[in-house]
Each structure stands twice: as C-alpha cells, then as structure tokens.
mmCIF file of C-alpha atoms and ligand atoms in Angstrom:
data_model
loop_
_atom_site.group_PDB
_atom_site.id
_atom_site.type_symbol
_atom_site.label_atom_id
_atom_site.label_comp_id
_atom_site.label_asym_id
_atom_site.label_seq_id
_atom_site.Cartn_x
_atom_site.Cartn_y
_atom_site.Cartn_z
ATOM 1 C CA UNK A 1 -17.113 17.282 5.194
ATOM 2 C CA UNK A 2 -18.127 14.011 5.502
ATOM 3 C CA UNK A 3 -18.981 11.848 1.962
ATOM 4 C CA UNK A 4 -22.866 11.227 1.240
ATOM 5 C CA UNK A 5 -22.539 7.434 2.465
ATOM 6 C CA UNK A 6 -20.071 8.225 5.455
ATOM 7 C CA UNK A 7 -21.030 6.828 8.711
ATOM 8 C CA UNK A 8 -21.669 9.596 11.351
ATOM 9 C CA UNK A 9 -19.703 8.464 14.140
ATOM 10 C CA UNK A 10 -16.485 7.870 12.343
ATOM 11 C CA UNK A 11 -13.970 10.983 12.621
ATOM 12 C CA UNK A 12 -13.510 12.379 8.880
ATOM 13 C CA UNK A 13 -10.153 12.346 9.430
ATOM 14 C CA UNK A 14 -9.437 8.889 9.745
ATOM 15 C CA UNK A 15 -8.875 7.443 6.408
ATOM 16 C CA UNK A 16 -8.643 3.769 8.150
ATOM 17 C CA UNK A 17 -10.506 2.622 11.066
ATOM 18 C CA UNK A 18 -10.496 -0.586 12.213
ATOM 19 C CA UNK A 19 -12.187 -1.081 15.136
ATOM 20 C CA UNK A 20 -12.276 -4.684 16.863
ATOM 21 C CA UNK A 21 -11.655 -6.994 13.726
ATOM 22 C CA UNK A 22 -11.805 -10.505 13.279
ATOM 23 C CA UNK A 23 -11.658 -12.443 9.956
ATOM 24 C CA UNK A 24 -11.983 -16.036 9.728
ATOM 25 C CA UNK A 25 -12.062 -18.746 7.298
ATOM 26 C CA UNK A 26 -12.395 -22.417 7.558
ATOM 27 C CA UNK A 27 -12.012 -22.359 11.444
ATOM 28 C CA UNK A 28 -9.257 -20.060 11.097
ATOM 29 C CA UNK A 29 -7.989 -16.736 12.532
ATOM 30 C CA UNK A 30 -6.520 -14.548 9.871
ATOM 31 C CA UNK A 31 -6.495 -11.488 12.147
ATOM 32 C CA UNK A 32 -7.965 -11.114 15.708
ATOM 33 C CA UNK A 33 -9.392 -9.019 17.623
ATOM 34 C CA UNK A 34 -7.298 -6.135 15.026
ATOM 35 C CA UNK A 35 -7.664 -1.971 16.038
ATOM 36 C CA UNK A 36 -6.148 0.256 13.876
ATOM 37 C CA UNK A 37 -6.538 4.077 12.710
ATOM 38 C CA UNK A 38 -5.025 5.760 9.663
ATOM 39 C CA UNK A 39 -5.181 9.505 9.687
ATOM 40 C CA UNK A 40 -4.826 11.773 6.483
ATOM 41 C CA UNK A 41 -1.291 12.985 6.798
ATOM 42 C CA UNK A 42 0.276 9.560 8.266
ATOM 43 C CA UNK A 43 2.528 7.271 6.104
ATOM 44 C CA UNK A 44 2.486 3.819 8.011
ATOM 45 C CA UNK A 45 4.408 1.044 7.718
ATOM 46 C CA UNK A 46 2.841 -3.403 8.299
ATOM 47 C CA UNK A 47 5.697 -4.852 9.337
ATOM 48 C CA UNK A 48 5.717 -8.682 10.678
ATOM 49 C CA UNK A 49 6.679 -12.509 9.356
ATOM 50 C CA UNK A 50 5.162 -14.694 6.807
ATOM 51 C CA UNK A 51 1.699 -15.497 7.743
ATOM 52 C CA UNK A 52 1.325 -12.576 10.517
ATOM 53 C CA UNK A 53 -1.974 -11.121 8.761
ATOM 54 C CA UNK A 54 -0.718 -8.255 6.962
ATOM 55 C CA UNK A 55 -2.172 -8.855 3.742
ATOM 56 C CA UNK A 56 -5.264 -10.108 5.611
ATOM 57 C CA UNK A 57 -5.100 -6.216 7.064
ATOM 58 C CA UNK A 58 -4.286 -4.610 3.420
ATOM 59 C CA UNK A 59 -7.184 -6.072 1.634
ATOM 60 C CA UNK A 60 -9.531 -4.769 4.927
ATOM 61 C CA UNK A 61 -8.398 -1.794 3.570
ATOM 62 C CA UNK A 62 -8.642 -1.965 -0.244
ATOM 63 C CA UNK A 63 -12.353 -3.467 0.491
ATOM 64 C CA UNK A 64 -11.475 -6.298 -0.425
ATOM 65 C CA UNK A 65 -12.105 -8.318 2.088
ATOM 66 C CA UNK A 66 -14.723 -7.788 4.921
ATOM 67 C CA UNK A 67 -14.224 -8.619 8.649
ATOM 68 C CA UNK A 68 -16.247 -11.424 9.939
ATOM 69 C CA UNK A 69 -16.652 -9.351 13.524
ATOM 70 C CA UNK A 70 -15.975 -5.885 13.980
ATOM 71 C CA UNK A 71 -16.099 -2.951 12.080
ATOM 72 C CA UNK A 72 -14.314 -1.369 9.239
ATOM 73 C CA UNK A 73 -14.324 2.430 7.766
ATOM 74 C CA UNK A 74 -12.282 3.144 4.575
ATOM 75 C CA UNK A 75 -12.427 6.926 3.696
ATOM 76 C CA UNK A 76 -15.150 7.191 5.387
ATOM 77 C CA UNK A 77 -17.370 4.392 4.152
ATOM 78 C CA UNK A 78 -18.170 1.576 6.320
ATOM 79 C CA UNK A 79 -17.630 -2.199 4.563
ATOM 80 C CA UNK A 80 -20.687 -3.952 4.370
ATOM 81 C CA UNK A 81 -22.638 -0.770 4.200
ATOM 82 C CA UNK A 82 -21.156 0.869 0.952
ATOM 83 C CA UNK A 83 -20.802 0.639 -2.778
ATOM 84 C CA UNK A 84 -17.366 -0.876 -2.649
ATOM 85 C CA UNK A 85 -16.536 -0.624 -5.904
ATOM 86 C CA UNK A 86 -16.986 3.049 -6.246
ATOM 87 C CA UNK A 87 -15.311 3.414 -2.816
ATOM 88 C CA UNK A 88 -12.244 1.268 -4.771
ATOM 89 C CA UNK A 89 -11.771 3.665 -7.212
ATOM 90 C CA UNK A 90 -10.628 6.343 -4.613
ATOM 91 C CA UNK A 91 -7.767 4.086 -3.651
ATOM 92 C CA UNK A 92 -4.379 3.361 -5.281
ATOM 93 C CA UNK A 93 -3.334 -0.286 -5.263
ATOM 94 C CA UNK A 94 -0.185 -2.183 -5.604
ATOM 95 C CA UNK A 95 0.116 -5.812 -4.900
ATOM 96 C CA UNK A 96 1.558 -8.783 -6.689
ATOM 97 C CA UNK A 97 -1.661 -9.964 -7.621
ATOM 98 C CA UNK A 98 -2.655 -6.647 -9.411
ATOM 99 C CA UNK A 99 0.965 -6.933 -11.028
ATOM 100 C CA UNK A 100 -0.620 -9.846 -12.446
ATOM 101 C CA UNK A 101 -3.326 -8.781 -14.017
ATOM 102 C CA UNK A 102 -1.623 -6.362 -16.509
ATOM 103 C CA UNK A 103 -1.186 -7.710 -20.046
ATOM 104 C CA UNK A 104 2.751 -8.631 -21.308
ATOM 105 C CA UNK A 105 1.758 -6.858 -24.810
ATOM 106 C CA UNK A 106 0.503 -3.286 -23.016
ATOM 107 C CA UNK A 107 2.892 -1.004 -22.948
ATOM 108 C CA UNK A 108 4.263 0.946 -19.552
ATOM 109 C CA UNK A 109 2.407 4.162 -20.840
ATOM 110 C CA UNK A 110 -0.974 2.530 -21.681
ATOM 111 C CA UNK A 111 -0.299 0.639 -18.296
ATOM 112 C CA UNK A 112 -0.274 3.727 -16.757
ATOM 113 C CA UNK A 113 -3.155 5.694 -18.893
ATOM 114 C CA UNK A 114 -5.810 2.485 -18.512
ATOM 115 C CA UNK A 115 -6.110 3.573 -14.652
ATOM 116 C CA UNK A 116 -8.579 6.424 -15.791
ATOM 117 C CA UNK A 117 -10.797 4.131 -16.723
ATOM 118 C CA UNK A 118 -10.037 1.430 -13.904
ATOM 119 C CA UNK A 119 -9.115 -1.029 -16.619
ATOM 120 C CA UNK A 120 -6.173 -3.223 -17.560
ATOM 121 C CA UNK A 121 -5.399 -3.669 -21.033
ATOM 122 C CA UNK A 122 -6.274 -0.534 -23.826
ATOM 123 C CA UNK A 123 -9.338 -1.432 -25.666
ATOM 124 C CA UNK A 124 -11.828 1.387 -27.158
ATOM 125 C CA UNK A 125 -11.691 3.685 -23.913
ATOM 126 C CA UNK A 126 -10.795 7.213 -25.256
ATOM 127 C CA UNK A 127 -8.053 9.321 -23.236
ATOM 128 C CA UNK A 128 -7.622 12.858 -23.216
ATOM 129 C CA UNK A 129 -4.224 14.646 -23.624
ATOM 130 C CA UNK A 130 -4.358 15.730 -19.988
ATOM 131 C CA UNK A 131 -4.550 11.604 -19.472
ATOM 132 C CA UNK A 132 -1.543 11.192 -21.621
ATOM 133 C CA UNK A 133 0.398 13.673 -20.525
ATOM 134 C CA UNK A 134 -0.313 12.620 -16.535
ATOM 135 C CA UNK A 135 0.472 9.144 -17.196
ATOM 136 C CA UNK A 136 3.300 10.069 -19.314
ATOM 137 C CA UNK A 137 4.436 12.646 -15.848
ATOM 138 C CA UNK A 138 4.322 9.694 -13.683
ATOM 139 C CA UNK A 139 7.011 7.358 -15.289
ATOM 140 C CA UNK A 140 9.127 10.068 -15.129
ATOM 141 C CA UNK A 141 8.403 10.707 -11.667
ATOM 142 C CA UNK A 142 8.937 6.968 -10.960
ATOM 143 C CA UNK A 143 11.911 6.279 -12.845
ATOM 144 C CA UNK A 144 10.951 5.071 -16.126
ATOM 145 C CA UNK A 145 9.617 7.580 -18.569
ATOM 146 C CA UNK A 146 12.371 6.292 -20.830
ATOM 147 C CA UNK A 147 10.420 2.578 -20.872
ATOM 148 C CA UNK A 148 6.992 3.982 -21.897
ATOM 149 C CA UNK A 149 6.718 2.510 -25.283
ATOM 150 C CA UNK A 150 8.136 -0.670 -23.685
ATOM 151 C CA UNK A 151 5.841 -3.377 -23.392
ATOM 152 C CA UNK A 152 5.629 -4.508 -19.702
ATOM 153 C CA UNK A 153 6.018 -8.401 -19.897
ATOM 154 C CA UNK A 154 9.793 -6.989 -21.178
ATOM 155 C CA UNK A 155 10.319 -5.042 -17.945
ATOM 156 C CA UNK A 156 12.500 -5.846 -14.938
ATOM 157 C CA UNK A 157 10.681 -6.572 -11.708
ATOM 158 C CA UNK A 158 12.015 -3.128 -9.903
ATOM 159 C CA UNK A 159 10.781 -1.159 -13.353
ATOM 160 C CA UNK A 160 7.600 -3.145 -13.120
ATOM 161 C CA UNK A 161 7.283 -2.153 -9.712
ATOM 162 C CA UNK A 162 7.934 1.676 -10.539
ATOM 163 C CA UNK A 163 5.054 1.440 -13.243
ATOM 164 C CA UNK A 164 2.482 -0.248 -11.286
ATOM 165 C CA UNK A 165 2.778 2.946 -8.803
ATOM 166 C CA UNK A 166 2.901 5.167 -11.573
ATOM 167 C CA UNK A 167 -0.375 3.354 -12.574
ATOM 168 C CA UNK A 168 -1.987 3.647 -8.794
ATOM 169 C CA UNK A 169 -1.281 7.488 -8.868
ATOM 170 C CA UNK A 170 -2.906 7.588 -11.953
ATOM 171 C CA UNK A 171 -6.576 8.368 -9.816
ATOM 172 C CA UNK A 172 -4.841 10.865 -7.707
ATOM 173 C CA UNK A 173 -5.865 8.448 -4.647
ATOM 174 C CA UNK A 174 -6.743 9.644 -0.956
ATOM 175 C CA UNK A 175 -5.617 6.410 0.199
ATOM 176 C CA UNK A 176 -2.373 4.466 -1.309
ATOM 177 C CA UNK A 177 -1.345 1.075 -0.061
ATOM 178 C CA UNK A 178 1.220 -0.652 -0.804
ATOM 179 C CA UNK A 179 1.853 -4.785 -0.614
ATOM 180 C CA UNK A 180 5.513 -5.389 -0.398
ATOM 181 C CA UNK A 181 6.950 -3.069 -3.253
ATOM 182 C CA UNK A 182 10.520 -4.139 -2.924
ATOM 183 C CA UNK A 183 9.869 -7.671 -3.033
ATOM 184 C CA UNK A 184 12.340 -9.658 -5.094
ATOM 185 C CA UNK A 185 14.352 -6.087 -5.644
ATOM 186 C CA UNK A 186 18.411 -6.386 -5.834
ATOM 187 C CA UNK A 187 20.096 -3.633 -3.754
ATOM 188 C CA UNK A 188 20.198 -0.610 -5.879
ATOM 189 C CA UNK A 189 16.806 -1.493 -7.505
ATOM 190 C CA UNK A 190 15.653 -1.484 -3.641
ATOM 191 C CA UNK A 191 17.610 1.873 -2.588
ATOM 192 C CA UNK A 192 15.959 3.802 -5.805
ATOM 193 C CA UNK A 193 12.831 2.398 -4.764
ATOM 194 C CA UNK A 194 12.771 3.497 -1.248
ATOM 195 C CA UNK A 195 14.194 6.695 -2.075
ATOM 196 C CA UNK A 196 11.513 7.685 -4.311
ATOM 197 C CA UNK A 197 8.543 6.137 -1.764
ATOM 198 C CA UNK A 198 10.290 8.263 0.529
ATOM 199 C CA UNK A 199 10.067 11.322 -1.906
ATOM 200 C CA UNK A 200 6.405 10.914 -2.302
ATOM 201 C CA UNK A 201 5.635 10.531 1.887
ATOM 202 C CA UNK A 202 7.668 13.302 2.088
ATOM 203 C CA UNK A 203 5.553 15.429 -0.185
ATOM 204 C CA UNK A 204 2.266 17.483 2.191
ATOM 205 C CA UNK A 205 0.013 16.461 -0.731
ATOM 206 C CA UNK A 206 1.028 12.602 -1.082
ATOM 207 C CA UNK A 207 -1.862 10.432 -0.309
ATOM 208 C CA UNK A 208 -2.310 8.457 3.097
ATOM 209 C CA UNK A 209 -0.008 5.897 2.387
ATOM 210 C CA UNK A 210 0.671 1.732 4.271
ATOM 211 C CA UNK A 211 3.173 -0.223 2.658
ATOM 212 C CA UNK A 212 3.367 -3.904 4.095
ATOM 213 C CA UNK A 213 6.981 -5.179 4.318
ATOM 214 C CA UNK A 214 9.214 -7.727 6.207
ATOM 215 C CA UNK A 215 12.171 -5.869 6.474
ATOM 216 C CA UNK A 216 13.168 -3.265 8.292
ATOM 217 C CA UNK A 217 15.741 -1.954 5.981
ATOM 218 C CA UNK A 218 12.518 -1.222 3.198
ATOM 219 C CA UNK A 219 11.313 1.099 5.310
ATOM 220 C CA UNK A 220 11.255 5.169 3.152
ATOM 221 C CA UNK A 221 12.326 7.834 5.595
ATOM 222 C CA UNK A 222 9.281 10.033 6.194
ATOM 223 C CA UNK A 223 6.789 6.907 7.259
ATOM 224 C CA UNK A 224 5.301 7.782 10.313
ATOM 225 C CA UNK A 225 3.726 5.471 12.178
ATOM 226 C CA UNK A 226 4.476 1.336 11.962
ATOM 227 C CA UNK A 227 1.968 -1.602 13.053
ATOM 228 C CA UNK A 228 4.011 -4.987 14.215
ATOM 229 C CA UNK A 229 2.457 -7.950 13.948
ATOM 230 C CA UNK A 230 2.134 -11.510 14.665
ATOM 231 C CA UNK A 231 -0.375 -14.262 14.335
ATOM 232 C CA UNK A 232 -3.318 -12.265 13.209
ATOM 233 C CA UNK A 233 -2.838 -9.949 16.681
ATOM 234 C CA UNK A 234 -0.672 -6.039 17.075
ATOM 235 C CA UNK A 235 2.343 -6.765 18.565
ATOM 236 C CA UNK A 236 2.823 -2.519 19.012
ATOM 237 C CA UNK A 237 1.974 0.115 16.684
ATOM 238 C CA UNK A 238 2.230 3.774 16.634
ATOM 239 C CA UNK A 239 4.489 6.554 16.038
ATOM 240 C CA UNK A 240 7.474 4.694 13.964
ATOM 241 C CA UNK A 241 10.397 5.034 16.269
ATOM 242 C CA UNK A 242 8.573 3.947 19.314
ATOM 243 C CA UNK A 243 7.477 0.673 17.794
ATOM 244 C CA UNK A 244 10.701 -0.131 15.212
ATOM 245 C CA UNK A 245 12.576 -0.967 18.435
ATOM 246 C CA UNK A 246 14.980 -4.291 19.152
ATOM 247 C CA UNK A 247 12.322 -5.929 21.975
ATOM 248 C CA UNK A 248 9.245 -4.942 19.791
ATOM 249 C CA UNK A 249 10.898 -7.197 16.992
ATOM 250 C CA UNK A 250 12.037 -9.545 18.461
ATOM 251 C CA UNK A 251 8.447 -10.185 20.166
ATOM 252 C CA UNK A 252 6.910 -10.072 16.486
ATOM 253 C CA UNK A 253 9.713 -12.601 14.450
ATOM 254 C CA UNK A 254 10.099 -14.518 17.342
ATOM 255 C CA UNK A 255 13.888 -14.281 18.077
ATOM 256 C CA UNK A 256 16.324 -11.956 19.588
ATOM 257 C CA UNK A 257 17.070 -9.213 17.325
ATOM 258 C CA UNK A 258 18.744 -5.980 17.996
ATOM 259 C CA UNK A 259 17.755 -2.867 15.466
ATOM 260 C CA UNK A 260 20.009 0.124 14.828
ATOM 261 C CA UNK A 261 18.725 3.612 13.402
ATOM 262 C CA UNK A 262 21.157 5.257 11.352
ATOM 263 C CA UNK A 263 19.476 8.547 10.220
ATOM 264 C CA UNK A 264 15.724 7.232 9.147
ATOM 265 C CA UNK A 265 16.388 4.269 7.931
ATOM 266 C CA UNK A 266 16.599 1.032 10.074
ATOM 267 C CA UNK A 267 18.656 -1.861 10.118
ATOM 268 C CA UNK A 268 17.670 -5.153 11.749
ATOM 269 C CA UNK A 269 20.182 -8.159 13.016
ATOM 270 C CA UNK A 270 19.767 -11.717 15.381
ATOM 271 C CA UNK A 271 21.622 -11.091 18.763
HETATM 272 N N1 ATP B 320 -8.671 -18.146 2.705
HETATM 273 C C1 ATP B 320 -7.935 -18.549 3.740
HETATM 274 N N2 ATP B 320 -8.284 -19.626 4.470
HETATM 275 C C2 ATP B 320 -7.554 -20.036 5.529
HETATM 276 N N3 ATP B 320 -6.426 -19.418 5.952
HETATM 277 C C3 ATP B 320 -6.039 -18.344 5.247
HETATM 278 C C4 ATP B 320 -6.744 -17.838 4.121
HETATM 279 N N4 ATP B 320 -6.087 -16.743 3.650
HETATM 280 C C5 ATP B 320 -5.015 -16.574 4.459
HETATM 281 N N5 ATP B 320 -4.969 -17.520 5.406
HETATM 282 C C6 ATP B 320 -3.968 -17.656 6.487
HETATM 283 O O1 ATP B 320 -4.051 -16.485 7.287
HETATM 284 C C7 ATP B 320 -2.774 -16.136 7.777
HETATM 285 C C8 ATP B 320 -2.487 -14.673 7.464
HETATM 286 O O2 ATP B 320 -2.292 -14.527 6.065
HETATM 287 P P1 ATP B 320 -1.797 -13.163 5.403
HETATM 288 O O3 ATP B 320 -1.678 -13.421 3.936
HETATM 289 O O4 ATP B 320 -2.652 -12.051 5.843
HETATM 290 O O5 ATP B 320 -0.346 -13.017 6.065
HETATM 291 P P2 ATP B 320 0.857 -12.067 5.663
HETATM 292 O O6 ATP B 320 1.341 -11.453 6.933
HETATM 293 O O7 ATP B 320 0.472 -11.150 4.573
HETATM 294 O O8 ATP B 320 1.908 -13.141 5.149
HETATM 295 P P3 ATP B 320 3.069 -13.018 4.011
HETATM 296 O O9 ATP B 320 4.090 -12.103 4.600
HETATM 297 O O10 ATP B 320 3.561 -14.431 3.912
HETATM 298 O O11 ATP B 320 2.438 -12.510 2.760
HETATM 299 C C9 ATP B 320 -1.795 -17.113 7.156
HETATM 300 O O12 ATP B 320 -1.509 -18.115 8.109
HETATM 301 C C10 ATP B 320 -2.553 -17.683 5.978
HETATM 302 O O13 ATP B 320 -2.152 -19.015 5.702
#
C-alpha cells in the first residue's frame, strides 16, 4: 500500500528511485545524468574513488540533497514534493558528519536512546523502558553493550562506529544507509565490523540497506547488488558479482586492477 504522499507512478517496492539525476553546483557536475533503483529486500553496495559522487548519491537518498534535473523517490515520497523531514525519520543514517554531531559527555546508551526522539544529546525527553531496553539490545547486538555507560568522546573510532548503527536502528528504519562505516578501522576492528553488517543483510527483516565504500575488501557477504562509479556517471551496477569484476574496476579507479572472490568477500589488486 502506497503512503498518503506517495507518488502514483512509482512502484511501492522500490525504496530508491532515481530516475535521470543531475546535481550541480557552481558550474559543476556532482552526479550526471544518475539512474538507480533500490528494492526492499536488496543490500547494495557505492563503490568508486574519491570524488566519484557517492556521497552526492547518499544524501539523494537521505533527502538531503535534491537533484537539480531529474527525479527522486525515497520510500515512496518524491523530493521536492514531500515533508522531508518526516520522510527522514523513516531512515537510519550513518555518516561522519552525523558522527559529529553527538556530544563527547553523552554516553553510548543515551547515544543510542536519543534516536526516539530524533535528537542528539539527552535533555528533558522522557524514554520508556521498552526505549531503554531496545537501545540497551542494540549495543549488544553491535558489539558494545559493555561501553554503555561510557561516554562516547572516550570511545575508539570502530566502537564509535558500532554505536552510531546501534543509534540508526534505534527507529527500526525501512531504509539504512551507510557512508563509509569502516573508514579509518584497523584490521580486526574492520573484520568485526563487516561481519556483523553482514549479519544484519543477512537477516529477511534487516532494512534496505547502501553502504558507500572504496574498497572492495569492506564489502559484508550478503550485499546484493553494487553501483560503480566515476565522475558523477555509473560505471555498471547491478547484481554484485556481475559488476565487482577486474575490467568494471579498473574502468571506475582508472587503472588495471585484477579482483579475486574468495567465498563472498572480494579482494582487489593493480595488475
Ligand atoms: N557544494 C559543492 N560545490 C561544488 N562541488 C562539489 C560540492 N560538493 C561536492 N562537490 C564535488 O562533487 C564531486 C563529488 O563529490 P562526492 O562527495 O559526492 O564524492 P564521493 O564519491 O563521495 O567522494 P569521497 O570518496 O572522497 O567522499 C567531488 O568532485 C566534489 O569535490
């Protein structure tokens, strides 16, 4: 059933559709000429250099940003034609800039709890057990129920990482996206990190999810579909083990690479 401000002609299922996009500023091309479709059950991957227009793409879908030609649908709900920020609160969103916005003095549980109310920092808001206890479920789940009376600004980037998801899956989101999780992660913070992404795509339930990364190897088994790209344009995107191939890469980082598949994860290397 489609929501009360859903466009007609966009497919219900489609959680993204982006349909002919351009977004410019100061004479620029961020992205150009961009098509892209997210359905319900797909866990996609942005993949593509510095610059490429993957955040561009992200924060099209976070409403964040609207296109400057083309159109955009977010759960239904076409940009420029919505409430956005009631259409925001149906997504979870991780990105270094949200990082940012959390206070050093909150603790990882209150971190987690002020998502009910869509704020950062605890003020007057008053939670509910069933908040507490949900916020209190997701650490666990992500790793770090032992650090919820921790204040953040004392956390290590990977456990800062685990909370801010905790914190998007506070909503329950239909959509979660993801910008560059294991940024800045040493190995083993980056395996546990992938392995538990990879838990939650795995999981029938788990939210739409697109996590944005430049490498390969950061890719969670059980993401579906990948999108390559490269100056604000698709280089290839579809089903992911179509488009994670050596000549697709090499097209969108602009040198030879070769890419090996070793179960369903991915390794990338210059020829
Ligand atoms: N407000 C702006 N005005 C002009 N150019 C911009 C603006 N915002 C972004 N750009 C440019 O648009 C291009 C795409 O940026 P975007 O942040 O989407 O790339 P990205 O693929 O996410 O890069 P990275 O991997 O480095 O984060 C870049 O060349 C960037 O410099």
């Amino acid at each position: 059933m489609l929501a009360p401000n859903a466009s007609p002609e966009v497919d219900p299922d489609l959680v993204i559709a982006v349909d002919d996009v351009t977004v410019t500023r100061g004479g620029n091309h961020l992205v150009q000429d961009v098509g892209w479709q997210v359905e319900l059950d797909e866990r996609w991957v942005l993949l593509g250099p510095n610059g490429a227009g993957k955040t561009t793409l992200l924060n099209l879908a976070s409403a964040r940003l609207f296109p400057t030609s083309g159109t955009v649908h977010v759960l239904g709900e076409r940009l420029g034609r919505t409430n956005v920020a009631e259409l925001r609160t149906r997504l979870g969103l991780v990105t270094a800039a949200a990082g940012a916005r959390i206070p050093g003095d909150e603790t990882a549980h209150d971190t987690v709890l002020t998502a009910a109310w869509g704020v950062v920092g605890r003020f007057r808001e008053a939670y509910d057990e069933m908040d507490a206890g949900r916020a209190t479920e997701l650490l666990e789940q992500w790793g770090v129920g032992h650090l919820a009376d921790r204040r953040y600004g004392t956390l290590s980037d990977g456990e800062r990482k685990r909370v801010q998801i905790a914190r998007a899956m506070m909503t329950d989101p239909e959509l979660l996206l993801l910008d560059e999780p294991a940024a800045g992660l040493d190995l083993g913070g980056r395996e546990d990190l992938v392995r538990r992404l990879s838990e939650l795509a795995l999981d029938p339930d788990a939210p739409a999810t697109v996590l944005v990364t430049h490498h390969v190897e950061e890719i969670p088994p059980g993401y579906t579909h990948a999108l390559l790209m490269r100056d604000g344009a698709v280089v290839a995107a579809g089903p992911a083990p179509e488009v994670i191939t050596g000549e697709h890469l090499s097209k969108t980082f602009g040198l030879p690479l070769s890419v090996t598949r070793i179960g369903d994860r991915y390794t990338a290397q210059a020829l």
